[in-house]
Amino acid sequence: MKLSSKNLETRLDTVYDAIVVGGGMGGLSAAIYLARYGLKCLIVEKGKGRSMWMQDTRNYLGIDPTTPGRDIIKHGTNQAIEWGADHLRGFVEEVTDEGDTFAVKVKVGRKDEVGTVLRTKYLVAASGIIDVLPQLEDMQNVFDYAGYTLHVCMICDGFDMWDQKAVLVAGSPGQINAAFVLNWFTPYISVLTHGLYEVSDEMKQKLADHGYPLYEQPIAKFHGEKHKMSGVELADGTMVEATTGLVGMGSIYHNDYLKGIKLEYEGKNLVTNNMCQTSHERIFALGDLKQGLNQVSIAVADGTLAATQIWRTIRRAAPPRKWEENLVGTAPQ
Amino acid sequence: MKLSSKNLETRLDTVYDAIVVGGGMGGLSAAIYLARYGLKCLIVEKGKGRSMWMQDTRNYLGIDPTTPGRDIIKHGTNQAIEWGADHLRGFVEEVTDEGDTFAVKVKVGRKDEVGTVLRTKYLVAASGIIDVLPQLEDMQNVFDYAGYTLHVCMICDGFDMWDQKAVLVAGSPGQINAAFVLNWFTPYISVLTHGLYEVSDEMKQKLADHGYPLYEQPIAKFHGEKHKMSGVELADGTMVEATTGLVGMGSIYHNDYLKGIKLEYEGKNLVTNNMCQTSHERIFALGDLKQGLNQVSIAVADGTLAATQIWRTIRRAAPPRKWEENLVGTAPQ
């Protein structure tokens, strides 16, 4: 059922089998499976997730490559609700471990100062990450190209950059190294630091050895039309010709609500086992929040795994359902 | 490119980066990724795979649940070919490890006695399994219901059996235990042995304790209309009322072509690491052939993982592509 501030009170006494934080690719897949296992689940979706930036879906089997992420999200949301999942547009602020349950504090709408506490046996962290984009005064100029010809994922879109002149916007000295992977797809790489840091002589030499120009001025403006880049203008007026680009500036992890719970991380990524279970046996993590590839197909499979493991555990602990009418006077055959 | 016996000779001197055995969900996902990594790959598809039996696709995010498996296969095949993969309708008979390459012997068409040998650096085993169905004199009677209301996968279709009268066709004494999982979805379970084996007194008692009738006669006929079961008629004329059923009779593994290569198995399933790599570093296994859940989403993610690992290995061994024109007279900045 679609929940909102108007009907949320009907769920105050509910103990969900699972609350899924994030209604993106992983979270929806988990919810679809959980619902089809007959489990009571709620998706809390804050909106504006990473898949909403995807203008096309290149590598996901069965989906036309021109399908934008938002279409898959919409389709999957309806499907999950149809099969019995609850769906709430809201923001999970805090999760507290109460022993057998978690208290999940959700804020619904911008004016919600207090929040509502919902309860669940299992928590599925599917709130993902969001890519850092270069900050310009006119962010609309960045949004005009990001997700179209200015990419954030080389695995997803490297093929579409093949042998084109490309900029690599590297957010830190270490992220310049992406050039030496991107060159599988194109060797015509200009590296932009956006004026954020100094580049070591050693790296300058390495770039020069590869023939990749380095520009250390801040970006002023992306040029092009209809989402197709033609170049990048720098603060000093330099024009860098490029029909595509890769932004490698890191990601913001949407996992603040987990900060009160001790969990094992590798870097910023949650460590999980082969069923997406974190170091807390009742918390599962999917997709970009955990170790591994950040791909739609992986997040969708993660949802399958987490939901299945939750079902197995709940099912094994449940009393068996008997065919009662057959038991009256039934002797072993 | 679509290959056939007519143009196969154009590939006799090719060394593929990867040959993917099986053009089902996992194999196509692998091929789509491999093609988009710019790698040379060939899918060999024998036809009539497990996904061709899927009359609907319930749990795969983004796909309408009424989509039959064959539609996804067709769509993905076209997509892989469009992005540069080769596709051949044929049967892989034998794979021989030649050190740096594999010789893959393929038979194309029923009259092909000799076969054609193709070469590849990596092999992706995505040939899957096929479910054993109860053997009746009139197999069309089984096919009329299999994949519609007579299911082979509880995770996929248990939800659609909810609280219905169901038969469990168990292929061996051990497979009767599926009743005690199926009862999560419905407790109205009749167990059919199809006359294949004896049931122990202990199991008889356990079934009686649950109220699940046991029928040890062979199945004569499935009753119903338009793919909707109404019951099962046994050899002695008994009618078992049921609107749905689960066949638990095991699977045939399509992996004969691997028999000449030493690989680690757990039972019949190939053991793989977290990138779907088998115990042979140049052989990957996907989906139902390997350990883990037999689900579309898992096979699709497996394709992503295997293709990515193959790409990483090939890329790391390749010389870096330089921007040659910038190297002339370029000094370090």
PDB file of N, CA and C in Angstrom, chain B residues 219-281:
ATOM      1  N   ILE B 219       1.326 -41.267 -12.005  1.00  0.00           N
ATOM      2  CA  ILE B 219       0.416 -40.266 -12.560  1.00  0.00           C
ATOM      3  C   ILE B 219      -0.037 -40.751 -13.936  1.00  0.00           C
ATOM      4  N   ALA B 220      -1.367 -40.678 -14.183  1.00  0.00           N
ATOM      5  CA  ALA B 220      -1.874 -41.041 -15.514  1.00  0.00           C
ATOM      6  C   ALA B 220      -2.034 -39.798 -16.372  1.00  0.00           C
ATOM      7  N   LYS B 221      -2.547 -38.717 -15.746  1.00  0.00           N
ATOM      8  CA  LYS B 221      -2.905 -37.554 -16.556  1.00  0.00           C
ATOM      9  C   LYS B 221      -3.125 -36.316 -15.681  1.00  0.00           C
ATOM     10  N   PHE B 222      -2.684 -35.170 -16.166  1.00  0.00           N
ATOM     11  CA  PHE B 222      -3.044 -33.909 -15.513  1.00  0.00           C
ATOM     12  C   PHE B 222      -4.371 -33.428 -16.108  1.00  0.00           C
ATOM     13  N   HIS B 223      -5.274 -33.010 -15.248  1.00  0.00           N
ATOM     14  CA  HIS B 223      -6.567 -32.494 -15.711  1.00  0.00           C
ATOM     15  C   HIS B 223      -6.616 -30.978 -15.581  1.00  0.00           C
ATOM     16  N   GLY B 224      -7.443 -30.349 -16.403  1.00  0.00           N
ATOM     17  CA  GLY B 224      -7.603 -28.905 -16.357  1.00  0.00           C
ATOM     18  C   GLY B 224      -7.901 -28.380 -17.739  1.00  0.00           C
ATOM     19  N   GLU B 225      -7.897 -27.050 -17.857  1.00  0.00           N
ATOM     20  CA  GLU B 225      -7.998 -26.497 -19.214  1.00  0.00           C
ATOM     21  C   GLU B 225      -7.283 -25.165 -19.308  1.00  0.00           C
ATOM     22  N   LYS B 226      -6.878 -24.830 -20.501  1.00  0.00           N
ATOM     23  CA  LYS B 226      -6.136 -23.595 -20.775  1.00  0.00           C
ATOM     24  C   LYS B 226      -4.973 -23.419 -19.788  1.00  0.00           C
ATOM     25  N   HIS B 227      -4.165 -24.444 -19.622  1.00  0.00           N
ATOM     26  CA  HIS B 227      -2.974 -24.423 -18.775  1.00  0.00           C
ATOM     27  C   HIS B 227      -3.291 -24.321 -17.278  1.00  0.00           C
ATOM     28  N   LYS B 228      -4.589 -24.323 -16.916  1.00  0.00           N
ATOM     29  CA  LYS B 228      -4.948 -24.252 -15.494  1.00  0.00           C
ATOM     30  C   LYS B 228      -5.325 -25.634 -14.994  1.00  0.00           C
ATOM     31  N   MET B 229      -4.525 -26.146 -14.055  1.00  0.00           N
ATOM     32  CA  MET B 229      -4.781 -27.476 -13.507  1.00  0.00           C
ATOM     33  C   MET B 229      -6.064 -27.517 -12.688  1.00  0.00           C
ATOM     34  N   SER B 230      -6.754 -28.650 -12.728  1.00  0.00           N
ATOM     35  CA  SER B 230      -7.854 -28.859 -11.789  1.00  0.00           C
ATOM     36  C   SER B 230      -7.593 -30.099 -10.929  1.00  0.00           C
ATOM     37  N   GLY B 231      -6.720 -30.962 -11.410  1.00  0.00           N
ATOM     38  CA  GLY B 231      -6.410 -32.136 -10.618  1.00  0.00           C
ATOM     39  C   GLY B 231      -5.478 -33.088 -11.353  1.00  0.00           C
ATOM     40  N   VAL B 232      -5.129 -34.165 -10.670  1.00  0.00           N
ATOM     41  CA  VAL B 232      -4.221 -35.156 -11.245  1.00  0.00           C
ATOM     42  C   VAL B 232      -4.887 -36.530 -11.134  1.00  0.00           C
ATOM     43  N   GLU B 233      -4.959 -37.219 -12.251  1.00  0.00           N
ATOM     44  CA  GLU B 233      -5.517 -38.573 -12.255  1.00  0.00           C
ATOM     45  C   GLU B 233      -4.378 -39.578 -12.151  1.00  0.00           C
ATOM     46  N   LEU B 234      -4.543 -40.533 -11.227  1.00  0.00           N
ATOM     47  CA  LEU B 234      -3.495 -41.543 -11.045  1.00  0.00           C
ATOM     48  C   LEU B 234      -3.855 -42.824 -11.815  1.00  0.00           C
ATOM     49  N   ALA B 235      -2.881 -43.724 -11.890  1.00  0.00           N
ATOM     50  CA  ALA B 235      -3.042 -44.947 -12.689  1.00  0.00           C
ATOM     51  C   ALA B 235      -4.223 -45.793 -12.231  1.00  0.00           C
ATOM     52  N   ASP B 236      -4.519 -45.757 -10.925  1.00  0.00           N
ATOM     53  CA  ASP B 236      -5.637 -46.572 -10.417  1.00  0.00           C
ATOM     54  C   ASP B 236      -6.965 -45.823 -10.501  1.00  0.00           C
ATOM     55  N   GLY B 237      -6.983 -44.668 -11.175  1.00  0.00           N
ATOM     56  CA  GLY B 237      -8.229 -43.931 -11.359  1.00  0.00           C
ATOM     57  C   GLY B 237      -8.510 -42.887 -10.286  1.00  0.00           C
ATOM     58  N   THR B 238      -7.702 -42.893  -9.224  1.00  0.00           N
ATOM     59  CA  THR B 238      -7.867 -41.884  -8.170  1.00  0.00           C
ATOM     60  C   THR B 238      -7.713 -40.484  -8.755  1.00  0.00           C
ATOM     61  N   MET B 239      -8.580 -39.551  -8.340  1.00  0.00           N
ATOM     62  CA  MET B 239      -8.422 -38.159  -8.746  1.00  0.00           C
ATOM     63  C   MET B 239      -7.936 -37.362  -7.542  1.00  0.00           C
ATOM     64  N   VAL B 240      -6.820 -36.694  -7.699  1.00  0.00           N
ATOM     65  CA  VAL B 240      -6.297 -35.825  -6.643  1.00  0.00           C
ATOM     66  C   VAL B 240      -6.613 -34.388  -7.046  1.00  0.00           C
ATOM     67  N   GLU B 241      -7.431 -33.735  -6.259  1.00  0.00           N
ATOM     68  CA  GLU B 241      -7.830 -32.367  -6.573  1.00  0.00           C
ATOM     69  C   GLU B 241      -6.653 -31.409  -6.327  1.00  0.00           C
ATOM     70  N   ALA B 242      -6.343 -30.581  -7.291  1.00  0.00           N
ATOM     71  CA  ALA B 242      -5.253 -29.611  -7.114  1.00  0.00           C
ATOM     72  C   ALA B 242      -5.327 -28.577  -8.234  1.00  0.00           C
ATOM     73  N   THR B 243      -5.171 -27.314  -7.881  1.00  0.00           N
ATOM     74  CA  THR B 243      -5.176 -26.259  -8.903  1.00  0.00           C
ATOM     75  C   THR B 243      -3.766 -25.799  -9.247  1.00  0.00           C
ATOM     76  N   THR B 244      -2.801 -26.381  -8.545  1.00  0.00           N
ATOM     77  CA  THR B 244      -1.408 -26.036  -8.832  1.00  0.00           C
ATOM     78  C   THR B 244      -0.520 -27.186  -8.398  1.00  0.00           C
ATOM     79  N   GLY B 245       0.732 -27.113  -8.776  1.00  0.00           N
ATOM     80  CA  GLY B 245       1.641 -28.182  -8.403  1.00  0.00           C
ATOM     81  C   GLY B 245       3.083 -27.731  -8.468  1.00  0.00           C
ATOM     82  N   LEU B 246       3.910 -28.492  -7.765  1.00  0.00           N
ATOM     83  CA  LEU B 246       5.351 -28.250  -7.809  1.00  0.00           C
ATOM     84  C   LEU B 246       6.022 -29.564  -8.177  1.00  0.00           C
ATOM     85  N   VAL B 247       6.876 -29.521  -9.190  1.00  0.00           N
ATOM     86  CA  VAL B 247       7.650 -30.696  -9.565  1.00  0.00           C
ATOM     87  C   VAL B 247       9.028 -30.585  -8.910  1.00  0.00           C
ATOM     88  N   GLY B 248       9.352 -31.533  -8.082  1.00  0.00           N
ATOM     89  CA  GLY B 248      10.671 -31.572  -7.436  1.00  0.00           C
ATOM     90  C   GLY B 248      11.320 -32.891  -7.798  1.00  0.00           C
ATOM     91  N   MET B 249      11.853 -32.967  -9.002  1.00  0.00           N
ATOM     92  CA  MET B 249      12.414 -34.221  -9.505  1.00  0.00           C
ATOM     93  C   MET B 249      13.867 -34.036  -9.943  1.00  0.00           C
ATOM     94  N   GLY B 250      14.479 -32.967  -9.499  1.00  0.00           N
ATOM     95  CA  GLY B 250      15.874 -32.748  -9.846  1.00  0.00           C
ATOM     96  C   GLY B 250      16.055 -32.116 -11.212  1.00  0.00           C
ATOM     97  N   SER B 251      17.298 -32.020 -11.632  1.00  0.00           N
ATOM     98  CA  SER B 251      17.640 -31.288 -12.844  1.00  0.00           C
ATOM     99  C   SER B 251      18.717 -32.035 -13.605  1.00  0.00           C
ATOM    100  N   ILE B 252      18.719 -31.820 -14.902  1.00  0.00           N
ATOM    101  CA  ILE B 252      19.814 -32.316 -15.735  1.00  0.00           C
ATOM    102  C   ILE B 252      20.757 -31.146 -15.971  1.00  0.00           C
ATOM    103  N   TYR B 253      22.037 -31.376 -15.720  1.00  0.00           N
ATOM    104  CA  TYR B 253      23.036 -30.316 -15.873  1.00  0.00           C
ATOM    105  C   TYR B 253      23.647 -30.380 -17.268  1.00  0.00           C
ATOM    106  N   HIS B 254      23.629 -29.252 -17.957  1.00  0.00           N
ATOM    107  CA  HIS B 254      24.204 -29.182 -19.299  1.00  0.00           C
ATOM    108  C   HIS B 254      25.687 -28.825 -19.221  1.00  0.00           C
ATOM    109  N   ASN B 255      26.483 -29.790 -18.826  1.00  0.00           N
ATOM    110  CA  ASN B 255      27.910 -29.497 -18.642  1.00  0.00           C
ATOM    111  C   ASN B 255      28.822 -30.617 -19.140  1.00  0.00           C
ATOM    112  N   ASP B 256      28.293 -31.437 -20.033  1.00  0.00           N
ATOM    113  CA  ASP B 256      29.086 -32.564 -20.550  1.00  0.00           C
ATOM    114  C   ASP B 256      30.380 -32.104 -21.217  1.00  0.00           C
ATOM    115  N   TYR B 257      30.317 -30.959 -21.874  1.00  0.00           N
ATOM    116  CA  TYR B 257      31.484 -30.459 -22.604  1.00  0.00           C
ATOM    117  C   TYR B 257      32.661 -30.113 -21.683  1.00  0.00           C
ATOM    118  N   LEU B 258      32.389 -30.041 -20.381  1.00  0.00           N
ATOM    119  CA  LEU B 258      33.458 -29.709 -19.427  1.00  0.00           C
ATOM    120  C   LEU B 258      34.125 -30.952 -18.854  1.00  0.00           C
ATOM    121  N   LYS B 259      33.663 -32.120 -19.255  1.00  0.00           N
ATOM    122  CA  LYS B 259      34.116 -33.332 -18.545  1.00  0.00           C
ATOM    123  C   LYS B 259      35.606 -33.620 -18.699  1.00  0.00           C
ATOM    124  N   GLY B 260      36.230 -33.101 -19.746  1.00  0.00           N
ATOM    125  CA  GLY B 260      37.665 -33.314 -19.918  1.00  0.00           C
ATOM    126  C   GLY B 260      38.540 -32.375 -19.089  1.00  0.00           C
ATOM    127  N   ILE B 261      37.908 -31.469 -18.360  1.00  0.00           N
ATOM    128  CA  ILE B 261      38.678 -30.469 -17.607  1.00  0.00           C
ATOM    129  C   ILE B 261      38.417 -30.655 -16.119  1.00  0.00           C
ATOM    130  N   LYS B 262      39.485 -30.644 -15.349  1.00  0.00           N
ATOM    131  CA  LYS B 262      39.338 -30.863 -13.915  1.00  0.00           C
ATOM    132  C   LYS B 262      38.833 -29.586 -13.264  1.00  0.00           C
ATOM    133  N   LEU B 263      37.659 -29.658 -12.665  1.00  0.00           N
ATOM    134  CA  LEU B 263      37.052 -28.490 -12.026  1.00  0.00           C
ATOM    135  C   LEU B 263      36.480 -28.913 -10.679  1.00  0.00           C
ATOM    136  N   GLU B 264      36.413 -27.948  -9.762  1.00  0.00           N
ATOM    137  CA  GLU B 264      35.881 -28.256  -8.439  1.00  0.00           C
ATOM    138  C   GLU B 264      34.349 -28.137  -8.443  1.00  0.00           C
ATOM    139  N   TYR B 265      33.693 -29.163  -7.938  1.00  0.00           N
ATOM    140  CA  TYR B 265      32.227 -29.178  -7.851  1.00  0.00           C
ATOM    141  C   TYR B 265      31.802 -29.326  -6.388  1.00  0.00           C
ATOM    142  N   GLU B 266      30.604 -28.814  -6.092  1.00  0.00           N
ATOM    143  CA  GLU B 266      29.948 -29.175  -4.832  1.00  0.00           C
ATOM    144  C   GLU B 266      28.651 -29.850  -5.241  1.00  0.00           C
ATOM    145  N   GLY B 267      28.587 -31.153  -5.072  1.00  0.00           N
ATOM    146  CA  GLY B 267      27.492 -31.908  -5.686  1.00  0.00           C
ATOM    147  C   GLY B 267      27.635 -31.771  -7.187  1.00  0.00           C
ATOM    148  N   LYS B 268      26.572 -31.343  -7.844  1.00  0.00           N
ATOM    149  CA  LYS B 268      26.649 -31.160  -9.295  1.00  0.00           C
ATOM    150  C   LYS B 268      27.004 -29.733  -9.672  1.00  0.00           C
ATOM    151  N   ASN B 269      27.053 -28.844  -8.675  1.00  0.00           N
ATOM    152  CA  ASN B 269      27.264 -27.422  -8.965  1.00  0.00           C
ATOM    153  C   ASN B 269      28.736 -27.049  -8.975  1.00  0.00           C
ATOM    154  N   LEU B 270      29.119 -26.258  -9.945  1.00  0.00           N
ATOM    155  CA  LEU B 270      30.489 -25.768  -9.996  1.00  0.00           C
ATOM    156  C   LEU B 270      30.737 -24.793  -8.854  1.00  0.00           C
ATOM    157  N   VAL B 271      31.894 -24.946  -8.228  1.00  0.00           N
ATOM    158  CA  VAL B 271      32.307 -24.011  -7.177  1.00  0.00           C
ATOM    159  C   VAL B 271      32.946 -22.804  -7.862  1.00  0.00           C
ATOM    160  N   THR B 272      32.508 -21.611  -7.470  1.00  0.00           N
ATOM    161  CA  THR B 272      33.068 -20.393  -8.059  1.00  0.00           C
ATOM    162  C   THR B 272      33.413 -19.395  -6.954  1.00  0.00           C
ATOM    163  N   ASN B 273      34.277 -18.442  -7.289  1.00  0.00           N
ATOM    164  CA  ASN B 273      34.563 -17.363  -6.335  1.00  0.00           C
ATOM    165  C   ASN B 273      33.563 -16.220  -6.536  1.00  0.00           C
ATOM    166  N   ASN B 274      33.803 -15.093  -5.889  1.00  0.00           N
ATOM    167  CA  ASN B 274      32.805 -14.008  -5.927  1.00  0.00           C
ATOM    168  C   ASN B 274      32.755 -13.282  -7.276  1.00  0.00           C
ATOM    169  N   MET B 275      33.598 -13.692  -8.229  1.00  0.00           N
ATOM    170  CA  MET B 275      33.502 -13.159  -9.589  1.00  0.00           C
ATOM    171  C   MET B 275      33.091 -14.258 -10.571  1.00  0.00           C
ATOM    172  N   CYS B 276      32.545 -15.352 -10.049  1.00  0.00           N
ATOM    173  CA  CYS B 276      32.061 -16.472 -10.865  1.00  0.00           C
ATOM    174  C   CYS B 276      33.170 -17.239 -11.572  1.00  0.00           C
ATOM    175  N   GLN B 277      34.375 -17.099 -11.062  1.00  0.00           N
ATOM    176  CA  GLN B 277      35.510 -17.829 -11.608  1.00  0.00           C
ATOM    177  C   GLN B 277      35.549 -19.220 -10.976  1.00  0.00           C
ATOM    178  N   THR B 278      35.665 -20.257 -11.810  1.00  0.00           N
ATOM    179  CA  THR B 278      35.758 -21.626 -11.278  1.00  0.00           C
ATOM    180  C   THR B 278      37.186 -21.871 -10.771  1.00  0.00           C
ATOM    181  N   SER B 279      37.467 -23.104 -10.424  1.00  0.00           N
ATOM    182  CA  SER B 279      38.818 -23.444  -9.954  1.00  0.00           C
ATOM    183  C   SER B 279      39.830 -23.393 -11.104  1.00  0.00           C
ATOM    184  N   HIS B 280      39.350 -23.250 -12.346  1.00  0.00           N
ATOM    185  CA  HIS B 280      40.234 -23.002 -13.494  1.00  0.00           C
ATOM    186  C   HIS B 280      40.159 -21.513 -13.804  1.00  0.00           C
ATOM    187  N   GLU B 281      41.301 -20.822 -13.776  1.00  0.00           N
ATOM    188  CA  GLU B 281      41.242 -19.354 -13.815  1.00  0.00           C
ATOM    189  C   GLU B 281      40.687 -18.791 -15.123  1.00  0.00           C
TER     190      GLU B 281
END
